[in-house]
Coordinates of C-alpha atoms in Angstrom, one line a residue:
Chain F
M617 CA -5.3 -14.1 18.1
S618 CA -5.8 -10.6 17.0
Q619 CA -2.8 -8.3 16.3
T620 CA -2.6 -4.5 15.9
R621 CA 0.0 -2.6 14.0
T622 CA 0.5 1.1 13.6
Y623 CA 1.9 2.7 10.4
T624 CA 2.9 6.3 9.6
V625 CA 1.5 7.4 6.3
T626 CA 2.5 10.6 4.4
G627 CA 0.4 12.6 2.0
M628 CA -3.1 12.2 3.5
T629 CA -4.7 15.7 3.5
C630 CA -8.5 15.3 3.6
S631 CA -11.4 13.0 4.3
H632 CA -11.2 11.6 0.8
C633 CA -7.7 10.4 1.6
V634 CA -9.0 8.7 4.7
T635 CA -11.8 7.0 2.7
S636 CA -9.3 5.7 0.1
V637 CA -7.0 4.3 2.8
L638 CA -9.9 2.7 4.7
E639 CA -11.1 1.1 1.5
E640 CA -7.8 -0.3 0.3
V641 CA -6.3 -1.4 3.6
G642 CA -9.7 -2.9 4.5
E643 CA -9.2 -5.3 1.5
V644 CA -5.9 -6.8 2.9
P645 CA -6.6 -10.4 3.7
G646 CA -7.2 -11.0 7.4
V647 CA -7.7 -7.4 8.3
T648 CA -10.7 -6.8 10.7
G649 CA -10.2 -3.1 11.5
V650 CA -8.7 0.0 10.1
D651 CA -8.5 3.4 11.9
V652 CA -7.0 6.4 10.2
D653 CA -5.7 9.4 12.2
L654 CA -5.5 12.1 9.5
A655 CA -3.9 14.8 11.6
G656 CA -1.3 12.4 13.0
G657 CA -0.7 10.7 9.7
R658 CA -1.2 7.3 11.3
V659 CA -3.1 4.2 10.3
V660 CA -3.8 1.5 12.8
V661 CA -4.6 -1.9 11.4
T662 CA -6.1 -4.9 13.3
A663 CA -6.2 -8.4 12.0
E664 CA -6.9 -11.9 13.1
A665 CA -3.7 -13.2 11.7
P666 CA -0.1 -11.8 11.6
I667 CA -0.3 -8.6 9.5
D668 CA 1.6 -8.6 6.3
D669 CA 3.4 -5.2 6.2
D670 CA 4.1 -5.5 2.5
A671 CA 0.4 -6.0 1.8
V672 CA -0.4 -3.0 3.9
A673 CA 2.3 -0.9 2.1
A674 CA 0.9 -2.0 -1.3
A675 CA -2.7 -1.1 -0.2
V676 CA -1.6 2.3 1.0
E677 CA 0.2 2.9 -2.3
E678 CA -2.9 1.7 -4.2
A679 CA -4.8 4.4 -2.3
G680 CA -2.2 6.9 -3.5
Y681 CA -0.1 7.4 -0.4
R682 CA 3.1 6.1 1.1
L683 CA 4.1 4.3 4.3
E684 CA 7.0 6.0 6.1
N685 CA 7.8 3.0 8.2
S686 CA 7.2 -0.8 8.1
G687 CA 4.8 -0.6 11.0
S688 CA 5.1 -1.2 14.8
S689 CA 3.2 -3.5 17.1
S690 CA 1.0 -1.9 19.6
Chain R
M1253 CA -14.9 15.7 17.9
S1254 CA -14.7 12.1 17.2
Q1255 CA -17.7 9.8 17.8
T1256 CA -18.0 6.1 18.0
R1257 CA -21.1 4.0 17.4
T1258 CA -21.6 0.2 17.6
Y1259 CA -23.9 -1.7 15.3
T1260 CA -25.1 -5.3 15.3
V1261 CA -24.9 -6.9 11.9
T1262 CA -26.4 -10.2 11.0
G1263 CA -25.2 -12.6 8.2
M1264 CA -21.4 -12.1 8.4
T1265 CA -19.9 -15.6 8.3
C1266 CA -16.3 -15.3 7.0
S1267 CA -13.4 -13.0 6.4
H1268 CA -14.8 -12.0 3.0
C1269 CA -17.8 -10.6 4.7
V1270 CA -15.5 -8.6 7.0
T1271 CA -13.6 -7.2 4.0
S1272 CA -16.9 -6.2 2.2
V1273 CA -18.2 -4.4 5.3
L1274 CA -14.9 -2.6 5.9
E1275 CA -14.9 -1.5 2.3
E1276 CA -18.5 -0.2 2.2
V1277 CA -18.7 1.3 5.6
G1278 CA -15.3 2.9 5.1
E1279 CA -16.8 4.9 2.2
V1280 CA -19.4 6.6 4.4
P1281 CA -18.5 10.3 4.5
G1282 CA -16.7 11.4 7.7
V1283 CA -15.9 7.8 8.8
T1284 CA -12.3 7.5 10.0
G1285 CA -12.3 4.0 11.4
V1286 CA -14.2 0.7 11.1
D1287 CA -13.7 -2.4 13.2
V1288 CA -15.6 -5.6 12.5
D1289 CA -16.0 -8.3 15.2
L1290 CA -17.1 -11.3 13.1
A1291 CA -17.7 -13.6 16.0
G1292 CA -19.8 -11.1 17.9
G1293 CA -21.6 -9.7 14.8
R1294 CA -20.6 -6.2 15.7
V1295 CA -19.3 -3.3 13.7
V1296 CA -17.7 -0.3 15.5
V1297 CA -17.6 2.9 13.5
T1298 CA -15.6 6.0 14.4
A1299 CA -16.1 9.3 12.7
E1300 CA -15.0 12.9 13.0
A1301 CA -18.6 14.2 12.7
P1302 CA -21.9 12.8 14.0
I1303 CA -22.4 9.4 12.3
D1304 CA -25.4 9.0 10.0
D1305 CA -27.0 5.7 11.0
D1306 CA -28.9 5.5 7.8
A1307 CA -25.7 5.9 5.7
V1308 CA -24.1 3.1 7.8
A1309 CA -27.2 0.9 7.3
A1310 CA -27.1 1.5 3.5
A1311 CA -23.4 0.7 3.4
V1312 CA -23.9 -2.6 5.3
E1313 CA -26.7 -3.5 3.0
E1314 CA -24.5 -2.6 0.0
A1315 CA -22.0 -5.1 1.4
G1316 CA -24.8 -7.7 1.5
Y1317 CA -25.7 -7.7 5.2
R1318 CA -28.2 -6.2 7.5
L1319 CA -28.1 -4.0 10.6
E1320 CA -30.1 -5.4 13.5
N1321 CA -30.3 -2.1 15.3
S1322 CA -29.8 1.6 14.6
G1323 CA -26.5 1.8 16.5
S1324 CA -25.5 2.8 20.0
S1325 CA -23.0 5.3 21.2
S1326 CA -20.0 3.9 23.0

């Protein structure tokens, strides 16, 4: 079953930030979709399996940004 | 204004294919979201600007797969 979680990410300022986040979060195992709302500082992640918040946090940090929360289901 | 286009992609068989497509299509300039439906062979792309079908096709090929159509608005 697919699951969707929404994260708040700080520090994204331009389309290059969006690209980096898409790239890194897209590499998290099981993830099938990533949508970044730059203006709202939100990243919506969809996956086929339960989403590993720590893996998403690590991917966002790899991209150069930080999660503000540990994600909420939506 | 954000725009969404749906593409049919052949050849994706597993979650590694999904990861590759997310990564490559996520690098297309202006793209803010990528969702891959492995079972349905569909890739849904969202962007802030008009989406360049050729750039999406090139990214999908870079990932190792092929677009079956040139995309449809949705």
